[in-house]
Amino acid sequence: MPEARNSVELFLVMQGECLGPAMWGIAIGLLIWIVLGQVTSVRQDASNRYERQRIETLRSKSWVFRQFEPMVLDLGKRLYGEHRHAPDSPFKRGLAVTADGIPWHLPDFWVTKTIEGVLVGLSIFALVSLTTYGAFAAIAGITTAAIYPWLAARSVVQHSARSLKILRGRLPFAIDQISLMMQAGANFEDCLRTLVSDEQGHPLAEEWAIALNEISAGRSRREALLDLRDRLGDQDVAELVFAINKGEELGTPLSRILSEQAEQLRLKRSQWGEKAAAEAEVQIVFPGMLVMLACLLVIVAPILLPAVMNILEQ
């Protein structure tokens, strides 16, 4: 009986030792099968013309999206449904004015960045595990995978803030340029093409290029400008779009509307400069006091230091 019991225990131990690696192998094989199935599945082109153009741009500018496109789109629909945009927030506006002109939607962005985070985390784990303990390597990899999407979202917000600041500074002069060209006989679309060609790489030119592409694709000027307003979420741009659309409804010459808007924007820019100068004057008071105190010590210290030393010696 003891021998039979020992045989049973030995059999169970051997089964447990074999079952663990087998379960790991099945899990890893299933994961590889799912990933390969998503990567190699047939890509369905969107029926909507604008969505198809957006997907093509994402494929050309994001390697991870191109390789994992079915997985990204499928998980995006499962996690977010048909809601393509987040509530109004700096991140939503930043996603619309994102770096390199990549037309992200909220589900595509989060799923793609999560996959990128997992890939980077696995790379960190592989590299760190070669030089240190496996537990530390696992912690480093998991931490990297967890914070990578957050860092990507933070970068989007920071980039959009810089782009909008540059855009506001250039907007009055661009409107003036469009107004002068229209007074010379050009139409609005030709003016936009000239502006985009002259200002390549500038955030303002990139936004006008998107509006121009929408107009060229068949959308009305009103719809393209409203999309520009919603995409940027800037008060000055909203006022400009409202003035242009209202002027078209009333039959007011567009060149006159643009001239008035450019003048108002220049006035706002000068007021903003005065406000920034006043704030800088307040902020520089404390550093100025520190500099003054340092200069006073340099002048007074050679006189007071010998007297203080004499008092201490006595």
PDB file of C-alpha atoms in Angstrom:
ATOM      1  CA  MET A   1       0.000   0.000   0.000  1.00  0.00           C
ATOM      2  CA  PRO A   2       2.702   2.563   0.809  1.00  0.00           C
ATOM      3  CA  GLU A   3       4.362   1.755  -2.494  1.00  0.00           C
ATOM      4  CA  ALA A   4       1.083   2.254  -4.363  1.00  0.00           C
ATOM      5  CA  ARG A   5       0.496   5.533  -2.550  1.00  0.00           C
ATOM      6  CA  ASN A   6       3.993   6.726  -3.423  1.00  0.00           C
ATOM      7  CA  SER A   7       3.438   5.749  -7.038  1.00  0.00           C
ATOM      8  CA  VAL A   8       0.197   7.732  -7.160  1.00  0.00           C
ATOM      9  CA  GLU A   9       1.847  10.779  -5.580  1.00  0.00           C
ATOM     10  CA  LEU A  10       4.762  10.528  -8.002  1.00  0.00           C
ATOM     11  CA  PHE A  11       2.324  10.253 -10.909  1.00  0.00           C
ATOM     12  CA  LEU A  12       0.397  13.336  -9.739  1.00  0.00           C
ATOM     13  CA  VAL A  13       3.611  15.333  -9.319  1.00  0.00           C
ATOM     14  CA  MET A  14       4.765  14.380 -12.790  1.00  0.00           C
ATOM     15  CA  GLN A  15       1.360  15.267 -14.212  1.00  0.00           C
ATOM     16  CA  GLY A  16       1.504  18.653 -12.449  1.00  0.00           C
ATOM     17  CA  GLU A  17       5.007  19.322 -13.721  1.00  0.00           C
ATOM     18  CA  CYS A  18       3.904  18.524 -17.262  1.00  0.00           C
ATOM     19  CA  LEU A  19       0.548  20.279 -17.004  1.00  0.00           C
ATOM     20  CA  GLY A  20       2.037  23.673 -16.094  1.00  0.00           C
ATOM     21  CA  PRO A  21       4.298  24.010 -19.158  1.00  0.00           C
ATOM     22  CA  ALA A  22       1.538  22.537 -21.317  1.00  0.00           C
ATOM     23  CA  MET A  23      -0.922  25.214 -20.162  1.00  0.00           C
ATOM     24  CA  TRP A  24       1.675  27.926 -20.768  1.00  0.00           C
ATOM     25  CA  GLY A  25       2.313  26.514 -24.235  1.00  0.00           C
ATOM     26  CA  ILE A  26      -1.401  26.428 -25.043  1.00  0.00           C
ATOM     27  CA  ALA A  27      -1.873  30.015 -23.816  1.00  0.00           C
ATOM     28  CA  ILE A  28       1.101  31.323 -25.791  1.00  0.00           C
ATOM     29  CA  GLY A  29       0.040  29.385 -28.881  1.00  0.00           C
ATOM     30  CA  LEU A  30      -3.502  30.766 -28.612  1.00  0.00           C
ATOM     31  CA  LEU A  31      -2.147  34.306 -28.247  1.00  0.00           C
ATOM     32  CA  ILE A  32       0.087  33.875 -31.298  1.00  0.00           C
ATOM     33  CA  TRP A  33      -2.833  32.428 -33.272  1.00  0.00           C
ATOM     34  CA  ILE A  34      -5.063  35.399 -32.374  1.00  0.00           C
ATOM     35  CA  VAL A  35      -2.372  37.955 -33.234  1.00  0.00           C
ATOM     36  CA  LEU A  36      -1.498  36.265 -36.521  1.00  0.00           C
ATOM     37  CA  GLY A  37      -5.176  35.993 -37.368  1.00  0.00           C
ATOM     38  CA  GLN A  38      -5.640  39.718 -36.806  1.00  0.00           C
ATOM     39  CA  VAL A  39      -2.477  40.690 -38.659  1.00  0.00           C
ATOM     40  CA  THR A  40      -3.084  38.480 -41.682  1.00  0.00           C
ATOM     41  CA  SER A  41      -6.856  39.010 -41.961  1.00  0.00           C
ATOM     42  CA  VAL A  42      -8.241  40.771 -45.000  1.00  0.00           C
ATOM     43  CA  ARG A  43      -8.454  44.531 -44.580  1.00  0.00           C
ATOM     44  CA  GLN A  44     -11.849  45.920 -45.490  1.00  0.00           C
ATOM     45  CA  ASP A  45     -11.828  49.405 -46.977  1.00  0.00           C
ATOM     46  CA  ALA A  46     -14.367  51.803 -45.506  1.00  0.00           C
ATOM     47  CA  SER A  47     -17.306  52.705 -47.703  1.00  0.00           C
ATOM     48  CA  ASN A  48     -17.150  56.356 -46.668  1.00  0.00           C
ATOM     49  CA  ARG A  49     -14.737  58.337 -48.820  1.00  0.00           C
ATOM     50  CA  TYR A  50     -13.332  60.438 -45.982  1.00  0.00           C
ATOM     51  CA  GLU A  51     -12.929  57.417 -43.705  1.00  0.00           C
ATOM     52  CA  ARG A  52     -11.145  55.512 -46.474  1.00  0.00           C
ATOM     53  CA  GLN A  53      -8.740  58.425 -46.981  1.00  0.00           C
ATOM     54  CA  ARG A  54      -8.123  58.611 -43.218  1.00  0.00           C
ATOM     55  CA  ILE A  55      -7.357  54.888 -43.006  1.00  0.00           C
ATOM     56  CA  GLU A  56      -4.917  55.148 -45.911  1.00  0.00           C
ATOM     57  CA  THR A  57      -3.115  58.004 -44.139  1.00  0.00           C
ATOM     58  CA  LEU A  58      -2.899  55.989 -40.917  1.00  0.00           C
ATOM     59  CA  ARG A  59      -1.478  53.015 -42.816  1.00  0.00           C
ATOM     60  CA  SER A  60       1.222  55.136 -44.395  1.00  0.00           C
ATOM     61  CA  LYS A  61       2.268  56.984 -41.220  1.00  0.00           C
ATOM     62  CA  SER A  62       1.911  54.389 -38.445  1.00  0.00           C
ATOM     63  CA  TRP A  63       3.767  51.069 -38.734  1.00  0.00           C
ATOM     64  CA  VAL A  64       1.933  49.573 -35.764  1.00  0.00           C
ATOM     65  CA  PHE A  65      -1.477  50.518 -37.187  1.00  0.00           C
ATOM     66  CA  ARG A  66      -0.506  49.077 -40.565  1.00  0.00           C
ATOM     67  CA  GLN A  67       0.583  45.748 -39.055  1.00  0.00           C
ATOM     68  CA  PHE A  68      -2.266  45.422 -36.532  1.00  0.00           C
ATOM     69  CA  GLU A  69      -5.013  47.309 -38.388  1.00  0.00           C
ATOM     70  CA  PRO A  70      -7.796  44.677 -38.033  1.00  0.00           C
ATOM     71  CA  MET A  71      -7.057  44.296 -34.321  1.00  0.00           C
ATOM     72  CA  VAL A  72      -6.982  48.080 -33.794  1.00  0.00           C
ATOM     73  CA  LEU A  73     -10.290  48.674 -35.575  1.00  0.00           C
ATOM     74  CA  ASP A  74     -12.008  45.674 -33.978  1.00  0.00           C
ATOM     75  CA  LEU A  75     -10.905  46.478 -30.418  1.00  0.00           C
ATOM     76  CA  GLY A  76     -11.735  50.147 -30.979  1.00  0.00           C
ATOM     77  CA  LYS A  77     -15.324  49.276 -31.898  1.00  0.00           C
ATOM     78  CA  ARG A  78     -15.648  46.852 -28.987  1.00  0.00           C
ATOM     79  CA  LEU A  79     -14.298  49.310 -26.411  1.00  0.00           C
ATOM     80  CA  TYR A  80     -15.787  52.562 -27.715  1.00  0.00           C
ATOM     81  CA  GLY A  81     -18.640  51.526 -30.011  1.00  0.00           C
ATOM     82  CA  GLU A  82     -19.443  54.112 -32.637  1.00  0.00           C
ATOM     83  CA  HIS A  83     -18.356  57.054 -30.467  1.00  0.00           C
ATOM     84  CA  ARG A  84     -15.287  58.183 -32.340  1.00  0.00           C
ATOM     85  CA  HIS A  85     -14.493  61.247 -30.233  1.00  0.00           C
ATOM     86  CA  ALA A  86     -14.050  61.921 -26.551  1.00  0.00           C
ATOM     87  CA  PRO A  87     -15.997  64.648 -24.733  1.00  0.00           C
ATOM     88  CA  ASP A  88     -14.753  68.179 -25.283  1.00  0.00           C
ATOM     89  CA  SER A  89     -11.325  68.326 -23.640  1.00  0.00           C
ATOM     90  CA  PRO A  90      -7.744  69.422 -24.367  1.00  0.00           C
ATOM     91  CA  PHE A  91      -6.968  65.840 -25.387  1.00  0.00           C
ATOM     92  CA  LYS A  92      -9.808  65.797 -27.937  1.00  0.00           C
ATOM     93  CA  ARG A  93      -8.571  69.028 -29.510  1.00  0.00           C
ATOM     94  CA  GLY A  94      -4.990  67.791 -29.308  1.00  0.00           C
ATOM     95  CA  LEU A  95      -5.946  64.596 -31.091  1.00  0.00           C
ATOM     96  CA  ALA A  96      -7.407  66.676 -33.934  1.00  0.00           C
ATOM     97  CA  VAL A  97      -4.202  68.754 -34.194  1.00  0.00           C
ATOM     98  CA  THR A  98      -1.834  65.888 -33.525  1.00  0.00           C
ATOM     99  CA  ALA A  99       1.789  65.672 -34.595  1.00  0.00           C
ATOM    100  CA  ASP A 100       2.752  64.777 -38.185  1.00  0.00           C
ATOM    101  CA  GLY A 101      -0.798  65.283 -39.421  1.00  0.00           C
ATOM    102  CA  ILE A 102      -1.944  61.750 -38.456  1.00  0.00           C
ATOM    103  CA  PRO A 103      -5.783  61.738 -38.460  1.00  0.00           C
ATOM    104  CA  TRP A 104      -6.325  59.749 -35.270  1.00  0.00           C
ATOM    105  CA  HIS A 105      -9.716  58.910 -33.828  1.00  0.00           C
ATOM    106  CA  LEU A 106      -9.967  58.165 -30.138  1.00  0.00           C
ATOM    107  CA  PRO A 107     -10.310  54.326 -30.381  1.00  0.00           C
ATOM    108  CA  ASP A 108      -7.565  54.023 -32.999  1.00  0.00           C
ATOM    109  CA  PHE A 109      -5.180  56.149 -30.954  1.00  0.00           C
ATOM    110  CA  TRP A 110      -5.621  54.347 -27.628  1.00  0.00           C
ATOM    111  CA  VAL A 111      -5.499  50.825 -29.067  1.00  0.00           C
ATOM    112  CA  THR A 112      -2.483  51.612 -31.266  1.00  0.00           C
ATOM    113  CA  LYS A 113      -0.564  53.257 -28.430  1.00  0.00           C
ATOM    114  CA  THR A 114      -1.428  50.373 -26.105  1.00  0.00           C
ATOM    115  CA  ILE A 115      -0.013  47.895 -28.623  1.00  0.00           C
ATOM    116  CA  GLU A 116       3.085  50.077 -29.001  1.00  0.00           C
ATOM    117  CA  GLY A 117       3.416  50.129 -25.209  1.00  0.00           C
ATOM    118  CA  VAL A 118       3.224  46.328 -25.041  1.00  0.00           C
ATOM    119  CA  LEU A 119       5.876  45.973 -27.749  1.00  0.00           C
ATOM    120  CA  VAL A 120       8.172  48.479 -26.033  1.00  0.00           C
ATOM    121  CA  GLY A 121       7.558  46.792 -22.666  1.00  0.00           C
ATOM    122  CA  LEU A 122       8.494  43.390 -24.093  1.00  0.00           C
ATOM    123  CA  SER A 123      11.666  44.884 -25.569  1.00  0.00           C
ATOM    124  CA  ILE A 124      12.579  46.441 -22.207  1.00  0.00           C
ATOM    125  CA  PHE A 125      11.904  43.110 -20.477  1.00  0.00           C
ATOM    126  CA  ALA A 126      14.123  41.230 -22.933  1.00  0.00           C
ATOM    127  CA  LEU A 127      16.991  43.706 -22.605  1.00  0.00           C
ATOM    128  CA  VAL A 128      16.842  44.079 -18.814  1.00  0.00           C
ATOM    129  CA  SER A 129      16.515  40.326 -18.231  1.00  0.00           C
ATOM    130  CA  LEU A 130      19.914  39.831 -19.858  1.00  0.00           C
ATOM    131  CA  THR A 131      21.658  41.903 -17.180  1.00  0.00           C
ATOM    132  CA  THR A 132      19.571  41.533 -14.005  1.00  0.00           C
ATOM    133  CA  TYR A 133      16.944  39.418 -12.253  1.00  0.00           C
ATOM    134  CA  GLY A 134      13.798  38.369 -14.075  1.00  0.00           C
ATOM    135  CA  ALA A 135      11.477  39.954 -11.490  1.00  0.00           C
ATOM    136  CA  PHE A 136      13.047  43.388 -11.948  1.00  0.00           C
ATOM    137  CA  ALA A 137      12.910  42.979 -15.726  1.00  0.00           C
ATOM    138  CA  ALA A 138       9.209  42.056 -15.518  1.00  0.00           C
ATOM    139  CA  ILE A 139       8.455  45.113 -13.365  1.00  0.00           C
ATOM    140  CA  ALA A 140      10.328  47.373 -15.791  1.00  0.00           C
ATOM    141  CA  GLY A 141       8.484  45.912 -18.783  1.00  0.00           C
ATOM    142  CA  ILE A 142       5.025  46.130 -17.191  1.00  0.00           C
ATOM    143  CA  THR A 143       5.642  49.692 -15.989  1.00  0.00           C
ATOM    144  CA  THR A 144       6.782  50.763 -19.455  1.00  0.00           C
ATOM    145  CA  ALA A 145       3.753  49.166 -21.111  1.00  0.00           C
ATOM    146  CA  ALA A 146       1.413  50.837 -18.601  1.00  0.00           C
ATOM    147  CA  ILE A 147       2.732  54.410 -18.811  1.00  0.00           C
ATOM    148  CA  TYR A 148       3.475  54.475 -22.556  1.00  0.00           C
ATOM    149  CA  PRO A 149      -0.117  55.343 -23.662  1.00  0.00           C
ATOM    150  CA  TRP A 150      -0.334  58.051 -20.984  1.00  0.00           C
ATOM    151  CA  LEU A 151       2.939  59.592 -22.157  1.00  0.00           C
ATOM    152  CA  ALA A 152       1.691  59.496 -25.762  1.00  0.00           C
ATOM    153  CA  ALA A 153      -1.540  61.289 -24.784  1.00  0.00           C
ATOM    154  CA  ARG A 154       0.411  63.894 -22.812  1.00  0.00           C
ATOM    155  CA  SER A 155       2.672  64.487 -25.811  1.00  0.00           C
ATOM    156  CA  VAL A 156      -0.398  65.041 -28.010  1.00  0.00           C
ATOM    157  CA  VAL A 157      -1.781  67.707 -25.658  1.00  0.00           C
ATOM    158  CA  GLN A 158       1.564  69.507 -25.410  1.00  0.00           C
ATOM    159  CA  HIS A 159       2.113  69.440 -29.170  1.00  0.00           C
ATOM    160  CA  SER A 160      -1.384  70.768 -29.873  1.00  0.00           C
ATOM    161  CA  ALA A 161      -0.892  73.637 -27.413  1.00  0.00           C
ATOM    162  CA  ARG A 162       2.338  74.655 -29.165  1.00  0.00           C
ATOM    163  CA  SER A 163       0.744  74.316 -32.602  1.00  0.00           C
ATOM    164  CA  LEU A 164      -2.270  76.436 -31.653  1.00  0.00           C
ATOM    165  CA  LYS A 165      -0.017  79.138 -30.229  1.00  0.00           C
ATOM    166  CA  ILE A 166       1.988  79.274 -33.473  1.00  0.00           C
ATOM    167  CA  LEU A 167      -1.223  79.177 -35.502  1.00  0.00           C
ATOM    168  CA  ARG A 168      -2.743  82.156 -33.660  1.00  0.00           C
ATOM    169  CA  GLY A 169       0.372  84.226 -34.278  1.00  0.00           C
ATOM    170  CA  ARG A 170       0.287  83.613 -38.025  1.00  0.00           C
ATOM    171  CA  LEU A 171      -3.495  83.757 -38.566  1.00  0.00           C
ATOM    172  CA  PRO A 172      -3.929  87.574 -39.026  1.00  0.00           C
ATOM    173  CA  PHE A 173      -1.223  87.760 -41.711  1.00  0.00           C
ATOM    174  CA  ALA A 174      -2.611  84.709 -43.521  1.00  0.00           C
ATOM    175  CA  ILE A 175      -6.073  86.277 -43.603  1.00  0.00           C
ATOM    176  CA  ASP A 176      -4.579  89.504 -44.939  1.00  0.00           C
ATOM    177  CA  GLN A 177      -2.814  87.530 -47.670  1.00  0.00           C
ATOM    178  CA  ILE A 178      -6.050  85.776 -48.661  1.00  0.00           C
ATOM    179  CA  SER A 179      -7.922  89.093 -48.681  1.00  0.00           C
ATOM    180  CA  LEU A 180      -5.359  90.765 -50.959  1.00  0.00           C
ATOM    181  CA  MET A 181      -5.378  87.834 -53.380  1.00  0.00           C
ATOM    182  CA  MET A 182      -9.173  87.865 -53.523  1.00  0.00           C
ATOM    183  CA  GLN A 183      -9.164  91.598 -54.219  1.00  0.00           C
ATOM    184  CA  ALA A 184      -6.801  90.828 -57.114  1.00  0.00           C
ATOM    185  CA  GLY A 185      -9.351  88.411 -58.599  1.00  0.00           C
ATOM    186  CA  ALA A 186      -8.536  84.986 -57.116  1.00  0.00           C
ATOM    187  CA  ASN A 187     -11.214  82.799 -55.578  1.00  0.00           C
ATOM    188  CA  PHE A 188     -11.134  81.386 -52.057  1.00  0.00           C
ATOM    189  CA  GLU A 189      -9.866  77.911 -53.012  1.00  0.00           C
ATOM    190  CA  ASP A 190      -7.003  79.324 -55.114  1.00  0.00           C
ATOM    191  CA  CYS A 191      -5.992  81.526 -52.192  1.00  0.00           C
ATOM    192  CA  LEU A 192      -5.915  78.511 -49.887  1.00  0.00           C
ATOM    193  CA  ARG A 193      -3.754  76.558 -52.337  1.00  0.00           C
ATOM    194  CA  THR A 194      -1.282  79.446 -52.557  1.00  0.00           C
ATOM    195  CA  LEU A 195      -1.195  79.807 -48.781  1.00  0.00           C
ATOM    196  CA  VAL A 196      -0.621  76.082 -48.250  1.00  0.00           C
ATOM    197  CA  SER A 197       2.147  76.076 -50.869  1.00  0.00           C
ATOM    198  CA  ASP A 198       3.906  79.116 -49.357  1.00  0.00           C
ATOM    199  CA  GLU A 199       3.653  77.955 -45.725  1.00  0.00           C
ATOM    200  CA  GLN A 200       4.505  74.263 -46.013  1.00  0.00           C
ATOM    201  CA  GLY A 201       5.215  72.694 -42.626  1.00  0.00           C
ATOM    202  CA  HIS A 202       3.444  75.456 -40.683  1.00  0.00           C
ATOM    203  CA  PRO A 203       0.526  74.328 -38.452  1.00  0.00           C
ATOM    204  CA  LEU A 204      -1.781  76.881 -40.074  1.00  0.00           C
ATOM    205  CA  ALA A 205      -0.953  75.592 -43.556  1.00  0.00           C
ATOM    206  CA  GLU A 206      -1.618  72.015 -42.423  1.00  0.00           C
ATOM    207  CA  GLU A 207      -5.070  72.943 -41.130  1.00  0.00           C
ATOM    208  CA  TRP A 208      -5.941  74.915 -44.270  1.00  0.00           C
ATOM    209  CA  ALA A 209      -4.725  71.951 -46.339  1.00  0.00           C
ATOM    210  CA  ILE A 210      -7.195  69.662 -44.564  1.00  0.00           C
ATOM    211  CA  ALA A 211     -10.030  72.116 -45.249  1.00  0.00           C
ATOM    212  CA  LEU A 212      -8.936  72.440 -48.879  1.00  0.00           C
ATOM    213  CA  ASN A 213      -8.859  68.661 -49.325  1.00  0.00           C
ATOM    214  CA  GLU A 214     -12.383  68.411 -47.938  1.00  0.00           C
ATOM    215  CA  ILE A 215     -13.606  71.094 -50.352  1.00  0.00           C
ATOM    216  CA  SER A 216     -11.849  69.364 -53.251  1.00  0.00           C
ATOM    217  CA  ALA A 217     -13.453  66.051 -52.230  1.00  0.00           C
ATOM    218  CA  GLY A 218     -16.938  67.510 -52.626  1.00  0.00           C
ATOM    219  CA  ARG A 219     -17.838  69.022 -49.267  1.00  0.00           C
ATOM    220  CA  SER A 220     -19.220  72.531 -49.209  1.00  0.00           C
ATOM    221  CA  ARG A 221     -17.066  75.415 -48.035  1.00  0.00           C
ATOM    222  CA  ARG A 222     -19.388  75.938 -45.078  1.00  0.00           C
ATOM    223  CA  GLU A 223     -19.018  72.331 -43.895  1.00  0.00           C
ATOM    224  CA  ALA A 224     -15.233  72.379 -44.320  1.00  0.00           C
ATOM    225  CA  LEU A 225     -14.931  75.602 -42.311  1.00  0.00           C
ATOM    226  CA  LEU A 226     -17.230  74.304 -39.575  1.00  0.00           C
ATOM    227  CA  ASP A 227     -15.078  71.183 -39.373  1.00  0.00           C
ATOM    228  CA  LEU A 228     -11.996  73.412 -39.069  1.00  0.00           C
ATOM    229  CA  ARG A 229     -13.667  75.312 -36.225  1.00  0.00           C
ATOM    230  CA  ASP A 230     -14.614  72.129 -34.362  1.00  0.00           C
ATOM    231  CA  ARG A 231     -11.184  70.599 -34.921  1.00  0.00           C
ATOM    232  CA  LEU A 232      -9.215  73.528 -33.492  1.00  0.00           C
ATOM    233  CA  GLY A 233     -11.623  74.691 -30.779  1.00  0.00           C
ATOM    234  CA  ASP A 234     -10.129  78.207 -30.855  1.00  0.00           C
ATOM    235  CA  GLN A 235     -12.232  81.322 -30.269  1.00  0.00           C
ATOM    236  CA  ASP A 236     -10.516  83.397 -32.963  1.00  0.00           C
ATOM    237  CA  VAL A 237     -10.987  80.672 -35.569  1.00  0.00           C
ATOM    238  CA  ALA A 238     -14.631  80.263 -34.521  1.00  0.00           C
ATOM    239  CA  GLU A 239     -15.268  83.995 -35.012  1.00  0.00           C
ATOM    240  CA  LEU A 240     -13.552  83.904 -38.414  1.00  0.00           C
ATOM    241  CA  VAL A 241     -15.623  80.927 -39.594  1.00  0.00           C
ATOM    242  CA  PHE A 242     -18.841  82.542 -38.346  1.00  0.00           C
ATOM    243  CA  ALA A 243     -18.043  85.797 -40.154  1.00  0.00           C
ATOM    244  CA  ILE A 244     -17.242  84.024 -43.446  1.00  0.00           C
ATOM    245  CA  ASN A 245     -20.375  81.855 -43.379  1.00  0.00           C
ATOM    246  CA  LYS A 246     -22.587  84.762 -42.319  1.00  0.00           C
ATOM    247  CA  GLY A 247     -21.112  86.973 -45.030  1.00  0.00           C
ATOM    248  CA  GLU A 248     -21.873  84.350 -47.668  1.00  0.00           C
ATOM    249  CA  GLU A 249     -25.481  84.161 -46.496  1.00  0.00           C
ATOM    250  CA  LEU A 250     -25.885  87.952 -46.644  1.00  0.00           C
ATOM    251  CA  GLY A 251     -23.911  88.392 -49.869  1.00  0.00           C
ATOM    252  CA  THR A 252     -21.143  90.514 -48.332  1.00  0.00           C
ATOM    253  CA  PRO A 253     -17.861  90.477 -50.321  1.00  0.00           C
ATOM    254  CA  LEU A 254     -15.534  87.928 -48.748  1.00  0.00           C
ATOM    255  CA  SER A 255     -12.449  90.134 -49.170  1.00  0.00           C
ATOM    256  CA  ARG A 256     -14.033  92.848 -47.012  1.00  0.00           C
ATOM    257  CA  ILE A 257     -14.961  90.329 -44.312  1.00  0.00           C
ATOM    258  CA  LEU A 258     -11.428  88.934 -44.242  1.00  0.00           C
ATOM    259  CA  SER A 259      -9.891  92.416 -43.994  1.00  0.00           C
ATOM    260  CA  GLU A 260     -12.092  93.260 -41.006  1.00  0.00           C
ATOM    261  CA  GLN A 261     -11.310  89.948 -39.323  1.00  0.00           C
ATOM    262  CA  ALA A 262      -7.566  90.419 -39.840  1.00  0.00           C
ATOM    263  CA  GLU A 263      -7.759  93.872 -38.246  1.00  0.00           C
ATOM    264  CA  GLN A 264      -9.635  92.488 -35.243  1.00  0.00           C
ATOM    265  CA  LEU A 265      -7.134  89.660 -34.828  1.00  0.00           C
ATOM    266  CA  ARG A 266      -4.198  92.080 -34.942  1.00  0.00           C
ATOM    267  CA  LEU A 267      -5.903  94.191 -32.270  1.00  0.00           C
ATOM    268  CA  LYS A 268      -6.395  91.093 -30.098  1.00  0.00           C
ATOM    269  CA  ARG A 269      -2.766  90.144 -30.637  1.00  0.00           C
ATOM    270  CA  SER A 270      -1.557  93.559 -29.475  1.00  0.00           C
ATOM    271  CA  GLN A 271      -3.831  93.338 -26.423  1.00  0.00           C
ATOM    272  CA  TRP A 272      -2.469  89.889 -25.684  1.00  0.00           C
ATOM    273  CA  GLY A 273       1.074  91.257 -25.925  1.00  0.00           C
ATOM    274  CA  GLU A 274       0.255  94.048 -23.471  1.00  0.00           C
ATOM    275  CA  LYS A 275      -1.284  91.544 -21.060  1.00  0.00           C
ATOM    276  CA  ALA A 276       1.731  89.230 -21.330  1.00  0.00           C
ATOM    277  CA  ALA A 277       4.086  92.162 -20.704  1.00  0.00           C
ATOM    278  CA  ALA A 278       2.130  93.161 -17.584  1.00  0.00           C
ATOM    279  CA  GLU A 279       2.217  89.591 -16.267  1.00  0.00           C
ATOM    280  CA  ALA A 280       5.945  89.342 -16.973  1.00  0.00           C
ATOM    281  CA  GLU A 281       6.522  92.589 -15.070  1.00  0.00           C
ATOM    282  CA  VAL A 282       4.812  91.121 -12.003  1.00  0.00           C
ATOM    283  CA  GLN A 283       6.658  87.816 -12.278  1.00  0.00           C
ATOM    284  CA  ILE A 284      10.061  89.488 -12.576  1.00  0.00           C
ATOM    285  CA  VAL A 285       9.710  91.425  -9.297  1.00  0.00           C
ATOM    286  CA  PHE A 286      10.933  88.594  -7.062  1.00  0.00           C
ATOM    287  CA  PRO A 287      13.980  87.684  -9.216  1.00  0.00           C
ATOM    288  CA  GLY A 288      14.794  91.403  -9.382  1.00  0.00           C
ATOM    289  CA  MET A 289      14.738  91.640  -5.597  1.00  0.00           C
ATOM    290  CA  LEU A 290      17.109  88.677  -5.332  1.00  0.00           C
ATOM    291  CA  VAL A 291      19.536  90.295  -7.783  1.00  0.00           C
ATOM    292  CA  MET A 292      19.347  93.581  -5.867  1.00  0.00           C
ATOM    293  CA  LEU A 293      20.021  91.797  -2.568  1.00  0.00           C
ATOM    294  CA  ALA A 294      23.012  89.991  -4.071  1.00  0.00           C
ATOM    295  CA  CYS A 295      24.474  93.273  -5.355  1.00  0.00           C
ATOM    296  CA  LEU A 296      23.934  94.884  -1.946  1.00  0.00           C
ATOM    297  CA  LEU A 297      25.778  92.042  -0.225  1.00  0.00           C
ATOM    298  CA  VAL A 298      28.688  92.355  -2.662  1.00  0.00           C
ATOM    299  CA  ILE A 299      29.009  96.061  -1.839  1.00  0.00           C
ATOM    300  CA  VAL A 300      28.405  95.930   1.924  1.00  0.00           C
ATOM    301  CA  ALA A 301      30.113  92.645   2.833  1.00  0.00           C
ATOM    302  CA  PRO A 302      33.736  93.927   2.542  1.00  0.00           C
ATOM    303  CA  ILE A 303      32.861  96.732   4.994  1.00  0.00           C
ATOM    304  CA  LEU A 304      30.787  94.797   7.507  1.00  0.00           C
ATOM    305  CA  LEU A 305      32.786  91.562   7.560  1.00  0.00           C
ATOM    306  CA  PRO A 306      35.959  93.016   9.237  1.00  0.00           C
ATOM    307  CA  ALA A 307      33.822  94.804  11.833  1.00  0.00           C
ATOM    308  CA  VAL A 308      31.925  91.628  12.649  1.00  0.00           C
ATOM    309  CA  MET A 309      35.181  89.664  12.931  1.00  0.00           C
ATOM    310  CA  ASN A 310      36.636  92.239  15.353  1.00  0.00           C
ATOM    311  CA  ILE A 311      33.528  92.076  17.522  1.00  0.00           C
ATOM    312  CA  LEU A 312      33.697  88.290  17.631  1.00  0.00           C
ATOM    313  CA  GLU A 313      37.414  88.311  18.555  1.00  0.00           C
ATOM    314  CA  GLN A 314      36.770  90.689  21.455  1.00  0.00           C
TER     315      GLN A 314
END
